[in-house]
Coordinates of C-alpha atoms in Angstrom, one line a residue:
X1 CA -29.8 -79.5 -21.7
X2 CA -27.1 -77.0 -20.7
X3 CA -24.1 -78.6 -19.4
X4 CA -22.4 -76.4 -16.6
X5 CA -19.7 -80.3 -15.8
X6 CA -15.9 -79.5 -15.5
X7 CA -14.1 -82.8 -15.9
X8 CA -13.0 -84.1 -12.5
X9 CA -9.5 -83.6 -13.5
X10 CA -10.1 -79.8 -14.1
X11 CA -11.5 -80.1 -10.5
X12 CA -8.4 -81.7 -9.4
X13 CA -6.2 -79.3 -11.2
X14 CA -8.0 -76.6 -10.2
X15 CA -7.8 -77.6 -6.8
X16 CA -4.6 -78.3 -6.9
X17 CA -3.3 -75.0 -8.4
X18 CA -4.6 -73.4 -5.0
X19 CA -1.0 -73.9 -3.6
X20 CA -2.3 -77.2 -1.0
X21 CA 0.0 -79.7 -0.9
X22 CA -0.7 -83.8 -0.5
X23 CA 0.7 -85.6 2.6
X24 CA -1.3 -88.6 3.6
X25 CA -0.5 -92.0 2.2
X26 CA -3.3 -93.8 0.6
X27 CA -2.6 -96.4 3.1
X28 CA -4.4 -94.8 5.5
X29 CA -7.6 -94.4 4.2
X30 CA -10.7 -96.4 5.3
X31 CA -12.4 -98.0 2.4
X32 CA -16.0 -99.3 2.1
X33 CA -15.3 -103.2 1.8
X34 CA -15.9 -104.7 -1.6
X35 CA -16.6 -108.1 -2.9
X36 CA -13.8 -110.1 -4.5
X37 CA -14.0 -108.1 -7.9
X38 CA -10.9 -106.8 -9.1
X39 CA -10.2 -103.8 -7.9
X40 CA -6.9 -101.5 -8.0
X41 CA -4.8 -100.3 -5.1
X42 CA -7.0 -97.2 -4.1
X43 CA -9.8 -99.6 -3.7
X44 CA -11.5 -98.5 -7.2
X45 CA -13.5 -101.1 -9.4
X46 CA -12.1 -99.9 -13.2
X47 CA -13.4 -103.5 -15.3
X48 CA -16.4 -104.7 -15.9
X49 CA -17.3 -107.0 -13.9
X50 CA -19.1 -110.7 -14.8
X51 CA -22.9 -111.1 -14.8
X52 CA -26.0 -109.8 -16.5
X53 CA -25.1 -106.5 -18.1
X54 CA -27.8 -104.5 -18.8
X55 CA -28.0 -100.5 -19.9
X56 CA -30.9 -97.9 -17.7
X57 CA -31.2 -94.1 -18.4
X58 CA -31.3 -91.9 -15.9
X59 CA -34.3 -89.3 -14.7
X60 CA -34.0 -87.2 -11.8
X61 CA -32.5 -84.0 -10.5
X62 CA -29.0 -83.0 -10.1
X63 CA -27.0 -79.9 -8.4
X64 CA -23.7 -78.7 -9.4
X65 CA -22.4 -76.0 -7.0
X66 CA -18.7 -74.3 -7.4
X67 CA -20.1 -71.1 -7.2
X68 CA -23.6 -70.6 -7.3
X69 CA -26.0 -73.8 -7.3
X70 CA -26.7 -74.7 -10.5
X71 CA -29.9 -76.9 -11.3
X72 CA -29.0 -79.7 -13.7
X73 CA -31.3 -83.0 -14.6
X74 CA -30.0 -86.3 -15.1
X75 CA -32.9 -86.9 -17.6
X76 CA -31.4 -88.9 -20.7
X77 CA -27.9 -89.8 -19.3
X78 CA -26.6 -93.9 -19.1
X79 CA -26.0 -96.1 -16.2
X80 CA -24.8 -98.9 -16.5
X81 CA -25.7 -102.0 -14.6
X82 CA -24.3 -105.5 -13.9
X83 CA -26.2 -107.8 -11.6
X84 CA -24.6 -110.8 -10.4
X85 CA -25.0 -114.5 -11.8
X86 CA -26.4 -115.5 -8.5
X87 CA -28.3 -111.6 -7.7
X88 CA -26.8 -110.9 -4.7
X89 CA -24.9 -108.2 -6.3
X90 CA -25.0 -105.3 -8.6
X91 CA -22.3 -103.1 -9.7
X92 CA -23.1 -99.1 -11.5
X93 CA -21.2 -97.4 -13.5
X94 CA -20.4 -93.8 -13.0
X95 CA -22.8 -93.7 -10.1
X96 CA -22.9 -90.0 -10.3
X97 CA -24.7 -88.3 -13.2
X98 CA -22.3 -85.5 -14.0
X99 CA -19.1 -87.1 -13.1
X100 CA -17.9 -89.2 -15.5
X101 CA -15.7 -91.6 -14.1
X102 CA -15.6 -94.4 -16.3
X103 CA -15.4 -96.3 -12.5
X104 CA -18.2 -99.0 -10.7
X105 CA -19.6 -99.0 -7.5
X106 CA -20.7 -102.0 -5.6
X107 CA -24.0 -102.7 -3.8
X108 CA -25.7 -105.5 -2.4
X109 CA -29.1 -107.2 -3.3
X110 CA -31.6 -108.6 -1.0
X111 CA -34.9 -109.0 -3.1
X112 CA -36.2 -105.6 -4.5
X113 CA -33.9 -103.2 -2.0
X114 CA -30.2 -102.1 -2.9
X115 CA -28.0 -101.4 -0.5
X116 CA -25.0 -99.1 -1.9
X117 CA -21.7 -98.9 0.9
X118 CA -20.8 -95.4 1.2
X119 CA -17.1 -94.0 1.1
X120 CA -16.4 -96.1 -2.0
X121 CA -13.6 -94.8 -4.3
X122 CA -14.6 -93.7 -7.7
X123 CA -11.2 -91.6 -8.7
X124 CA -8.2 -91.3 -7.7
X125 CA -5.7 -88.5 -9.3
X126 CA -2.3 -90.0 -9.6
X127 CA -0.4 -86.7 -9.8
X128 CA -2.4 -84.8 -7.2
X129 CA -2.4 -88.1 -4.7
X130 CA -6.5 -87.2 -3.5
X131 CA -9.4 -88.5 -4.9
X132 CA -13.5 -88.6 -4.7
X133 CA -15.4 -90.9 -2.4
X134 CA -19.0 -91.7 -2.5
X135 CA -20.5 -90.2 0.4
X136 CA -24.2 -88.6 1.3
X137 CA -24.1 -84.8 1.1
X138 CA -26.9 -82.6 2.8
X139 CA -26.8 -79.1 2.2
X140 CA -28.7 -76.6 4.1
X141 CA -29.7 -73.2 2.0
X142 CA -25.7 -72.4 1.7
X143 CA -22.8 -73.8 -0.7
X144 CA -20.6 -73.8 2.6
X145 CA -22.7 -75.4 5.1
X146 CA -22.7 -78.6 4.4
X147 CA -22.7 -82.0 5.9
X148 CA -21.1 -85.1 4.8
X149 CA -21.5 -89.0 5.5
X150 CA -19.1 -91.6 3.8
X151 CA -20.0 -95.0 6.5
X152 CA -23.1 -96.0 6.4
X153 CA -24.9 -96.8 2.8
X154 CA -28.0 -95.4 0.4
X155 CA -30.6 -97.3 -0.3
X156 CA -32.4 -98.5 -4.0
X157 CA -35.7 -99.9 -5.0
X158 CA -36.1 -102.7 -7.6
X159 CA -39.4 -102.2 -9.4
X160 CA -40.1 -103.9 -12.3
X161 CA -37.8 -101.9 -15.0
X162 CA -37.0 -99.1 -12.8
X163 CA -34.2 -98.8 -10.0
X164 CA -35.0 -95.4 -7.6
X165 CA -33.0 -94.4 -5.2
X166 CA -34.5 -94.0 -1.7
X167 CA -35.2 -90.7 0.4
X168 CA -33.4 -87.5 -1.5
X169 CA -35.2 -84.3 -2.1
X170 CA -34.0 -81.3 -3.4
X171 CA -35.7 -77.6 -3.1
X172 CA -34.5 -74.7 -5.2
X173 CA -35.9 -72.1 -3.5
X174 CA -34.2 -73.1 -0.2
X175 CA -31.1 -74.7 -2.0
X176 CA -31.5 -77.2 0.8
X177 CA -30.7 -81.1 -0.3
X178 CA -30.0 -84.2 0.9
X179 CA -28.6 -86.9 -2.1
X180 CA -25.9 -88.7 -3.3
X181 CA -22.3 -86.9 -3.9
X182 CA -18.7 -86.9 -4.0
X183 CA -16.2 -86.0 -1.7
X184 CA -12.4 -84.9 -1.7
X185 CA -10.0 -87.6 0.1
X186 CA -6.3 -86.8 2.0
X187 CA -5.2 -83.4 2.1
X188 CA -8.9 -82.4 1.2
X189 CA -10.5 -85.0 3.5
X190 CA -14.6 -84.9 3.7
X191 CA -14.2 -81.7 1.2
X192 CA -17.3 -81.6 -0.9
X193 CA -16.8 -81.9 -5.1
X194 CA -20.0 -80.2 -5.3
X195 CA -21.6 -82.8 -7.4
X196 CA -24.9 -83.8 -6.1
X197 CA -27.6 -86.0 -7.6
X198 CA -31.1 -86.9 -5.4
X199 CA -34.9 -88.1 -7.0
X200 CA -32.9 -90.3 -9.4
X201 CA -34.7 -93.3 -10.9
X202 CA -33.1 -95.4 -13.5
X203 CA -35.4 -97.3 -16.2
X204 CA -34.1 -100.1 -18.2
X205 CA -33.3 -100.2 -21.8
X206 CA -34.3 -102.9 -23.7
X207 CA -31.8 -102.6 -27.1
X208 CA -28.4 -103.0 -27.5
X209 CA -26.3 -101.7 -30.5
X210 CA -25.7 -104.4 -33.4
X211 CA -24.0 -107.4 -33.5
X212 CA -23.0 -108.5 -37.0
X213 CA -23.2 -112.8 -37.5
X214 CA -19.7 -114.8 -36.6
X215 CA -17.6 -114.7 -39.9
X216 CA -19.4 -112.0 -42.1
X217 CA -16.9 -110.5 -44.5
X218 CA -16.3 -106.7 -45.4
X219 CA -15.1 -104.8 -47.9
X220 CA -13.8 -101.0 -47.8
X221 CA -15.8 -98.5 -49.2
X222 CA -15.9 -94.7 -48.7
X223 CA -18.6 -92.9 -48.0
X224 CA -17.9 -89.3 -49.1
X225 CA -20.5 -86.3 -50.0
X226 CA -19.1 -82.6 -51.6
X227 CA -15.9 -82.3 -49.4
X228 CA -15.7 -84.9 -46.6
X229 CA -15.6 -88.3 -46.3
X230 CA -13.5 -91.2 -44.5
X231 CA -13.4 -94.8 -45.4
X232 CA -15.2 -97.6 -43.7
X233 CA -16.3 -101.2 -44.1
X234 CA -19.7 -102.5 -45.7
X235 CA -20.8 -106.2 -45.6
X236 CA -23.5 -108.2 -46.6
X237 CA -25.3 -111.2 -45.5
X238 CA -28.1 -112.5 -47.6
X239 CA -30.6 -109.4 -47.8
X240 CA -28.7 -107.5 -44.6
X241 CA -26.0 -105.0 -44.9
X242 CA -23.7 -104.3 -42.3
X243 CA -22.1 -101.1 -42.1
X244 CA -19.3 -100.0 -40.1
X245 CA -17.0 -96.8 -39.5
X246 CA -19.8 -95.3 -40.2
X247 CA -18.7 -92.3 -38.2
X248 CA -15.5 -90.7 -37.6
X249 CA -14.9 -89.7 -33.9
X250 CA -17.3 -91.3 -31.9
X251 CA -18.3 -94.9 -31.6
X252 CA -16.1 -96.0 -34.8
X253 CA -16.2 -99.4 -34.1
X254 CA -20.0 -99.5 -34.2
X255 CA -22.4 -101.2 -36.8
X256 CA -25.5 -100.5 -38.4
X257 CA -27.5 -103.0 -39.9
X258 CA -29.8 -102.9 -43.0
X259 CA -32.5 -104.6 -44.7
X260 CA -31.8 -104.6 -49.1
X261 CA -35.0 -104.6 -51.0
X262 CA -36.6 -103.6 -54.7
X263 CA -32.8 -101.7 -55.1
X264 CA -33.1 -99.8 -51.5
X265 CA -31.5 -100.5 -48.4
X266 CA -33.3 -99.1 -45.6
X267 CA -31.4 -98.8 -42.0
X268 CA -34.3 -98.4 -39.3
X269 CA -33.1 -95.5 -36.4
X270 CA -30.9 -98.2 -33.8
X271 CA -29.0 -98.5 -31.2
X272 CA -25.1 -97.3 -32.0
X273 CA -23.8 -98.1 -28.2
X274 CA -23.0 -95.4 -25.2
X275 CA -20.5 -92.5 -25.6
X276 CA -19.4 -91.0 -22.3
X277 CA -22.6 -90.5 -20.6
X278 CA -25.2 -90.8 -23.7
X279 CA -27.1 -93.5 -25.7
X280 CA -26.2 -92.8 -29.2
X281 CA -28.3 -93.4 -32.2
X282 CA -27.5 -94.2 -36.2
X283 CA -30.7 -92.5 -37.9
X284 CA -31.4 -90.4 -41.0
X285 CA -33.5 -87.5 -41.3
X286 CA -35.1 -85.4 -43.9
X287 CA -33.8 -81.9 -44.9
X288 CA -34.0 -78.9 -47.0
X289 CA -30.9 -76.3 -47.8
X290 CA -32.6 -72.8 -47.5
X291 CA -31.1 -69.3 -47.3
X292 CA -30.0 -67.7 -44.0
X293 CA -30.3 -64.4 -45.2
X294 CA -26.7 -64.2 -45.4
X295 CA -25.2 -64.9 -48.9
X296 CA -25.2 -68.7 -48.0
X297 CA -27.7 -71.0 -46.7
X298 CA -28.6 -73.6 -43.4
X299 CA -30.2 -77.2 -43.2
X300 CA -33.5 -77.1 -41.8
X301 CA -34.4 -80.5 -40.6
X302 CA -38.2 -82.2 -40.2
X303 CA -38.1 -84.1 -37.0
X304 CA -38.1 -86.5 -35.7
X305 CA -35.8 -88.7 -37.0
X306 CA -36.5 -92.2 -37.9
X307 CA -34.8 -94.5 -41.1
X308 CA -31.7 -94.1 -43.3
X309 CA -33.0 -95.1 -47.0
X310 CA -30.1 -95.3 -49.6
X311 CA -30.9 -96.2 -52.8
X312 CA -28.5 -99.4 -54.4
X313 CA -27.0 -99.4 -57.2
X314 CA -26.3 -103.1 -58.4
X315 CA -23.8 -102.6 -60.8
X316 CA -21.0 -100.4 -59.3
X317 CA -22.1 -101.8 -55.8
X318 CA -23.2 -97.9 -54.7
X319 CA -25.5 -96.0 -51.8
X320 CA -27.0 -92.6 -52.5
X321 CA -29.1 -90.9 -50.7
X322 CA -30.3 -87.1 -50.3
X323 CA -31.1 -87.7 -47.0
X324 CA -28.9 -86.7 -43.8
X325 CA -27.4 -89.7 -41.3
X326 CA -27.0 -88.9 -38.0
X327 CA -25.3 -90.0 -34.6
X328 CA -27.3 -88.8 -32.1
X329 CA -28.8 -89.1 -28.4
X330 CA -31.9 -87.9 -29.2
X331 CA -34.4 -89.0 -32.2
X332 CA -36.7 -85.5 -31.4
X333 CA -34.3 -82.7 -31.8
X334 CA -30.8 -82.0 -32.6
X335 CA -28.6 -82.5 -29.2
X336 CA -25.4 -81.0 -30.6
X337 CA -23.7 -84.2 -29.5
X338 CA -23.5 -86.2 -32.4
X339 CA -21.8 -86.0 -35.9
X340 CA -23.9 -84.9 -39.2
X341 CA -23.4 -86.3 -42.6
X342 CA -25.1 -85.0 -45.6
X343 CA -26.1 -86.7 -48.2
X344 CA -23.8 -89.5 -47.8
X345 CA -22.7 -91.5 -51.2
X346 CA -21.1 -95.1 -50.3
X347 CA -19.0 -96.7 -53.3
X348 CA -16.4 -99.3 -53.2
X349 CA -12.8 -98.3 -53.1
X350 CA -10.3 -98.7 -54.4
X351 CA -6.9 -96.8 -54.4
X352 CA -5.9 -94.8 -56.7
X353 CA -2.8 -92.6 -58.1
X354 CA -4.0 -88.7 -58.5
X355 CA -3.3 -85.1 -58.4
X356 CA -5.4 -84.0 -55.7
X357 CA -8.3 -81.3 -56.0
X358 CA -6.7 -77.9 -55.2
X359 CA -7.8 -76.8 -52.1
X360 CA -8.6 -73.2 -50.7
X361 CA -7.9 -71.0 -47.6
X362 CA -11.3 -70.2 -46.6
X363 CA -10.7 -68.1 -43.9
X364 CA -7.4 -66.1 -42.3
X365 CA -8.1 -63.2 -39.5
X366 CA -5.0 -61.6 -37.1
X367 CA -5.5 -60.8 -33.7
X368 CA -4.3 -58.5 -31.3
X369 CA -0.9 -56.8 -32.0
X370 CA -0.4 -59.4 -34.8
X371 CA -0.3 -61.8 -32.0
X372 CA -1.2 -64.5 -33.8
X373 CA -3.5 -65.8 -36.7
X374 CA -5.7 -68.1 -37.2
X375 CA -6.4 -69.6 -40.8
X376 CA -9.1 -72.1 -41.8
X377 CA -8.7 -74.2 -45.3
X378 CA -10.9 -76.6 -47.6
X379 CA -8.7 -79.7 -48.3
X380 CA -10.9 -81.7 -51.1
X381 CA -10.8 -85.6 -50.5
X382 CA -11.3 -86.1 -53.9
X383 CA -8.9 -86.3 -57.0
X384 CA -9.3 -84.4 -60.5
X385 CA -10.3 -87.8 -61.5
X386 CA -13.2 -87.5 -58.7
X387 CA -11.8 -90.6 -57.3
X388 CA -11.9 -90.6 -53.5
X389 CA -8.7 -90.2 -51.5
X390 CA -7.5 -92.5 -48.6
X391 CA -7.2 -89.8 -46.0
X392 CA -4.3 -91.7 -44.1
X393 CA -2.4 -90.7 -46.9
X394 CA -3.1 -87.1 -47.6
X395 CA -1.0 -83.9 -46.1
X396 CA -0.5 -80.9 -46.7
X397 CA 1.9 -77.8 -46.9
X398 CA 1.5 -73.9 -46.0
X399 CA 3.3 -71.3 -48.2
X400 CA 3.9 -67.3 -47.2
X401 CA 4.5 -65.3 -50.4
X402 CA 7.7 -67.1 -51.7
X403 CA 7.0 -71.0 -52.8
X404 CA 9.0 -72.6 -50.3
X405 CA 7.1 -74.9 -47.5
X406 CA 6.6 -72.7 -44.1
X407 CA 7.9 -74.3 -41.1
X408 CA 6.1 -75.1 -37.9
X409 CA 8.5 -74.5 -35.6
X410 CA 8.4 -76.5 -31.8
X411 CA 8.9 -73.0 -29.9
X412 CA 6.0 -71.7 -31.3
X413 CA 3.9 -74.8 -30.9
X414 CA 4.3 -76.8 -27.9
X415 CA 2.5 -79.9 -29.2
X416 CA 5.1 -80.7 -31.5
X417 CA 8.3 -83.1 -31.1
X418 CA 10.0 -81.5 -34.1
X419 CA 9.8 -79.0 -36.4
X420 CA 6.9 -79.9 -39.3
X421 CA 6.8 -78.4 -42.9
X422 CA 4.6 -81.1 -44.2
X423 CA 1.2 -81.6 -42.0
X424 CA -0.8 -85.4 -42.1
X425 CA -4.4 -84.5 -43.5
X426 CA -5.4 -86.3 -39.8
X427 CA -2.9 -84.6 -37.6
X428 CA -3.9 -82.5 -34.4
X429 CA -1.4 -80.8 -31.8
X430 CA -3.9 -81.6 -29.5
X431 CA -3.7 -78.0 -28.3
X432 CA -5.9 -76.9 -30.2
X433 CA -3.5 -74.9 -32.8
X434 CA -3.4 -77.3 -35.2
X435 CA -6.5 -78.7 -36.0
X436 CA -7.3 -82.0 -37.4
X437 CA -8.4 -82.5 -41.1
X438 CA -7.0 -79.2 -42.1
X439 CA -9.9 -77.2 -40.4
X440 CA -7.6 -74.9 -39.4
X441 CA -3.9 -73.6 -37.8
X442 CA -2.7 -70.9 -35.7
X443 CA 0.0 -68.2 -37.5
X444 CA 2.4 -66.6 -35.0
X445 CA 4.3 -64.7 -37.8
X446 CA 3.1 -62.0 -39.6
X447 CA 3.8 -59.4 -42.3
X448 CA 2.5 -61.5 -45.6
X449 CA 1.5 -60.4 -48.6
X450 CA -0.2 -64.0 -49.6
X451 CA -0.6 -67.3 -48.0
X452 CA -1.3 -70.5 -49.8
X453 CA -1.8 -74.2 -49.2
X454 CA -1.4 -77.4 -51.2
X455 CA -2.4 -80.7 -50.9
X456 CA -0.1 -83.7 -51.3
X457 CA -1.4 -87.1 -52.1
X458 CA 0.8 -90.4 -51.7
X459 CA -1.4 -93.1 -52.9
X460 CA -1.0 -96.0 -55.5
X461 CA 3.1 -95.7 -54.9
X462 CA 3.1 -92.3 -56.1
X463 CA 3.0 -88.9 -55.2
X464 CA 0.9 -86.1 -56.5
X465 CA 0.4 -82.5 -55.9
X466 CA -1.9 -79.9 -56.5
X467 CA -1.8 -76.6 -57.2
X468 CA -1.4 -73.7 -54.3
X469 CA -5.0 -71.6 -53.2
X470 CA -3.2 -68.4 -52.4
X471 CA -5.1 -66.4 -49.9
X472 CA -4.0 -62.8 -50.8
X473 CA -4.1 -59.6 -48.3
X474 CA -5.3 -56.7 -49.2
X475 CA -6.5 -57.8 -52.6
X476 CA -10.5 -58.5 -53.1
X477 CA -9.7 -62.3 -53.7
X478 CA -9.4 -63.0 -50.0
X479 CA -13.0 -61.9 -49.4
X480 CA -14.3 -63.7 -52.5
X481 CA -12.6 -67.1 -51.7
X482 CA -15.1 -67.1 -49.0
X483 CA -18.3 -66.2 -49.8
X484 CA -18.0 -68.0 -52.8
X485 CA -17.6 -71.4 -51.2
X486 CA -20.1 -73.7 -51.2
X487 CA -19.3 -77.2 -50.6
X488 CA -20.0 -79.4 -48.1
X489 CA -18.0 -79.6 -45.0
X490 CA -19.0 -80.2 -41.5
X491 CA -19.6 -77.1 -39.6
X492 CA -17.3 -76.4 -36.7
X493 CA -16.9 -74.0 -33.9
X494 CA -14.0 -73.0 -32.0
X495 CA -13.1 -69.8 -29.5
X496 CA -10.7 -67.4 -30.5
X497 CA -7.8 -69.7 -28.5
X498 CA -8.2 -72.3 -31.5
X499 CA -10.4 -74.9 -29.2
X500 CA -13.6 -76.7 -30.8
X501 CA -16.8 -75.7 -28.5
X502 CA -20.8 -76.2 -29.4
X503 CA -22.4 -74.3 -31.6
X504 CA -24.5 -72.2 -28.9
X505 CA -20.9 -71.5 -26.7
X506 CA -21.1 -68.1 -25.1
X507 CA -18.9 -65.3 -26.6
X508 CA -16.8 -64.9 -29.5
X509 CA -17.3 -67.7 -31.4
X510 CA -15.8 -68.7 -35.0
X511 CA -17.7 -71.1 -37.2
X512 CA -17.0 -73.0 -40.3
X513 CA -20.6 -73.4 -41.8
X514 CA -21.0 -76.9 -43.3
X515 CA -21.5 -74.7 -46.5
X516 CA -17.8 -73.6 -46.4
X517 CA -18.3 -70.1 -45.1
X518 CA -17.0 -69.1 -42.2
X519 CA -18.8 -66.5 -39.3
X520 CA -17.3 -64.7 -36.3
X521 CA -20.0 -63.5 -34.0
X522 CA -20.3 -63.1 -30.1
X523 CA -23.3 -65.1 -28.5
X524 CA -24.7 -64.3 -25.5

């Protein structure tokens, strides 16, 4: 599903930017009533509230209209539910499809029909002093004529395992609509947010991600392939195993659980929990490495997905497998969402003193005037013992012709407190110039005749260091450092301003294949 959703605070910064200023107190604004759950001083429900929690996905149509209208579905995203102990009330989170909130509304029950307040508060931007509203938006063949309503309520229908919401339509053709949206508050009072969902139904899920039993112990393993890896906890209770950190940016905390049998452990596709707006699944897939036609080569993958199957190995206590595990929202097809791991190997672990792996600048390409740089590396996570690294404890250093450390000065990069000649393996700017797990850096200075990296590793009360990759200019060793690498890292993108994007982002587009190489292309 294309995804056309600017955050809400974009919205509000964007809105902001236009040069309006805030006046009215939030005093002053009339808020649908609520019931005694806990709600902030804007009138916004941000916890959980008690009762019967229970997890739907969404069908149904959506509109998002800054410009142009742009037809979206809600097909596949979360709500999620609490009803009451007693039923007379029900609470949904991030009520709209495409605005993520991470806010509840409240409505009340009386047998199968739902009866949502409008004018409810879902956001409130503390440096901006506005926020969004739930109101009923009808639009009439034109972005700009509009009408909103945020008294009165909306109406749902209990049936069975479905809730649907009660008279929206939407026609394309006409762009006229009547449904559920968000409006601007204060300065921007009754101003639609152009989010706009109608013909939504919501169907109940009946799994929840893993629980492990009360007391079950772990022990840290890694799991690691080629080049990658993190560490993580495996534990076992009679024949299941319990895995967790399975995954390393989303859902971290979640487990998967196993069945051990005749030396394999099987992990049947399951429920891994919700991230943002999406069920998430733990599943592995088949796969074959083929050539791309470029030097290198791609996974093809035969869906759908369906079980992880390591094989165990009882004596060192290891998982293998030459299968793929994946986090995903979608068993049929890859989303683009979720994290990839190849061939995953699970072994105990245990730390170690070691010189690390050397590791490689993979890619290094200036633009503009020499504006800036940007250079990509391969940090191993392994010793030259072939022990696995903690990566907590890994760093590394960037050279420029001489041997001595180059600094990262705080003038040059914003996201820095002070200046940095020694970078954590794990460490991100969060600008986007200094990328996390050594995938990559912006350069601001120019003129080089080689640029190197090494790895430092601090584990087992001792330090170790590798050699330096030298990336030499003008020299055929630059060119062959990359086509010639072939291990197995994930495969990022990012735009030419150093930000990850998805793999299918329109226009210039660099990507780290999960093969090492890297590609710049524009895709249109």
């Amino acid at each position: 599903m294309k995804t056309y959703l600017l955050s809400l605070f974009t919205l509000l910064f964007a809105a902001t930017a236009s040069g309006q200023t805030v006046n009215r107190p939030v005093e002053n604004m009339q808020l649908a009533p609520l019931s005694k759950v806990t709600a902030d001083k804007h009138g916004i429900i941000r916890d959980q509230p008690d009762g019967d929690y229970r997890i739907y996905v969404r069908e149904g149509r959506a509109t998002y209209a800054p410009v142009y209208f742009v037809d979206e579905k809600q097909d596949g995203i979360v709500a999620e539910v609490v009803f009451s102990d007693d039923g007379k009330k029900v609470w949904i989170k991030n009520i709209m499809s495409h605005a993520t909130t991470y806010t509840w509304v409240e409505g009340d029950v009386d047998g199968n029909t739902i009866t949502m307040p409008l004018g409810q508060m879902v956001y409130w931007g503390e440096d901006w002093g506005y926020g969004m509203r739930l109101a009923r938006v009808k639009v009439n063949g034109d972005i700009k004529k509009y009408t909103v309503e945020t008294k009165g309520s909306v109406t749902f229908t209990i049936d069975g395992n479905t809730i649907s919401i009660n008279d929206t339509f939407g026609d394309d053709e006409s762009n006229t609509y009547d449904g559920l949206g968000l409006v601007y508050t204060d300065a921007y009072e009754g101003e639609w947010s152009y989010y706009l969902d109608y013909e939504t139904v919501l169907t109940y899920v009946d799994e929840l991600p893993v629980t492990p039993p009360a007391g079950l112990q772990t022990e840290t393993y890694s799991m690691e392939n080629q080049n990658n890896g993190h560490l993580m906890q495996v534990g076992f209770d009679g024949t299941d195993v319990y895995l967790q950190n399975v995954t390393e940016s989303k859902l971290t905390t979640s487990w998967m659980k196993g069945t051990f049998e005749d030396g394999k452990v099987t992990f049947p596709a399951q429920c891994a929990g919700i991230g943002g707006s999406f069920i998430y699944y733990f599943c592995g897939i088949n796969g074959e490495r083929v050539d791309d036609g470029y030097g290198g080569y791609t996974w093809i993958y035969d869906w759908p997905a369906g079980d992880l199957v390591f094989d165990f190995d009882e004596s060192t206590n290891t998982f293998t497998t030459d299968q793929t595990l994946l986090l995903t929202t979608s068993l049929n097809a890859n989303d683009g969402r979720g994290e990839i791991f190849h061939m995953p190997r699970l072994r105990p672990y245990e730390e170690h003193a070691g010189t690390p792996k050397d590791p490689k600048v993979i890619y290094y390409q200036t633009y503009g005037q020499n504006v800036f740089s940007i250079a990509m590396f391969e940090v191993p996570l392994q010793d030259t013992e072939g022990n696995f690294m903690d990566p907590a404890k890994l760093s590394y250093q960037l050279f420029v012709d001489d041997e001595e450390p180059y600094t990262l000065y705080t003038d040059e990069y914003s996201g820095l407190t002070e200046n940095m000649d020694e970078i954590p393996y794990l460490f991100s700017d969060k600008k986007g110039t200094i990328i996390e797990k050594a995938y990559g850096i912006y350069i601001y200075q120019s003129g080089f005749d080689r640029f190197g990296i090494q790895s430092i590793y601090r584990g087992g009360g001792e330090e170790h260091r590798s050699n330096i990759g030298w990336w030499y200019f003008n020299e055929p060793e630059g060119i062959e450092t990359v086509a010639d690498s072939k291990t197995e890292v994930p495969t990022v993108a990012f735009d030419l301003q150093g930000r990850r994007v998805a793999p299918n982002h329109k226009g210039i587009v660099i990507t780290r294949m999960s093969d090492g190489r890297v590609v710049k292309k524009v895709q249109r």
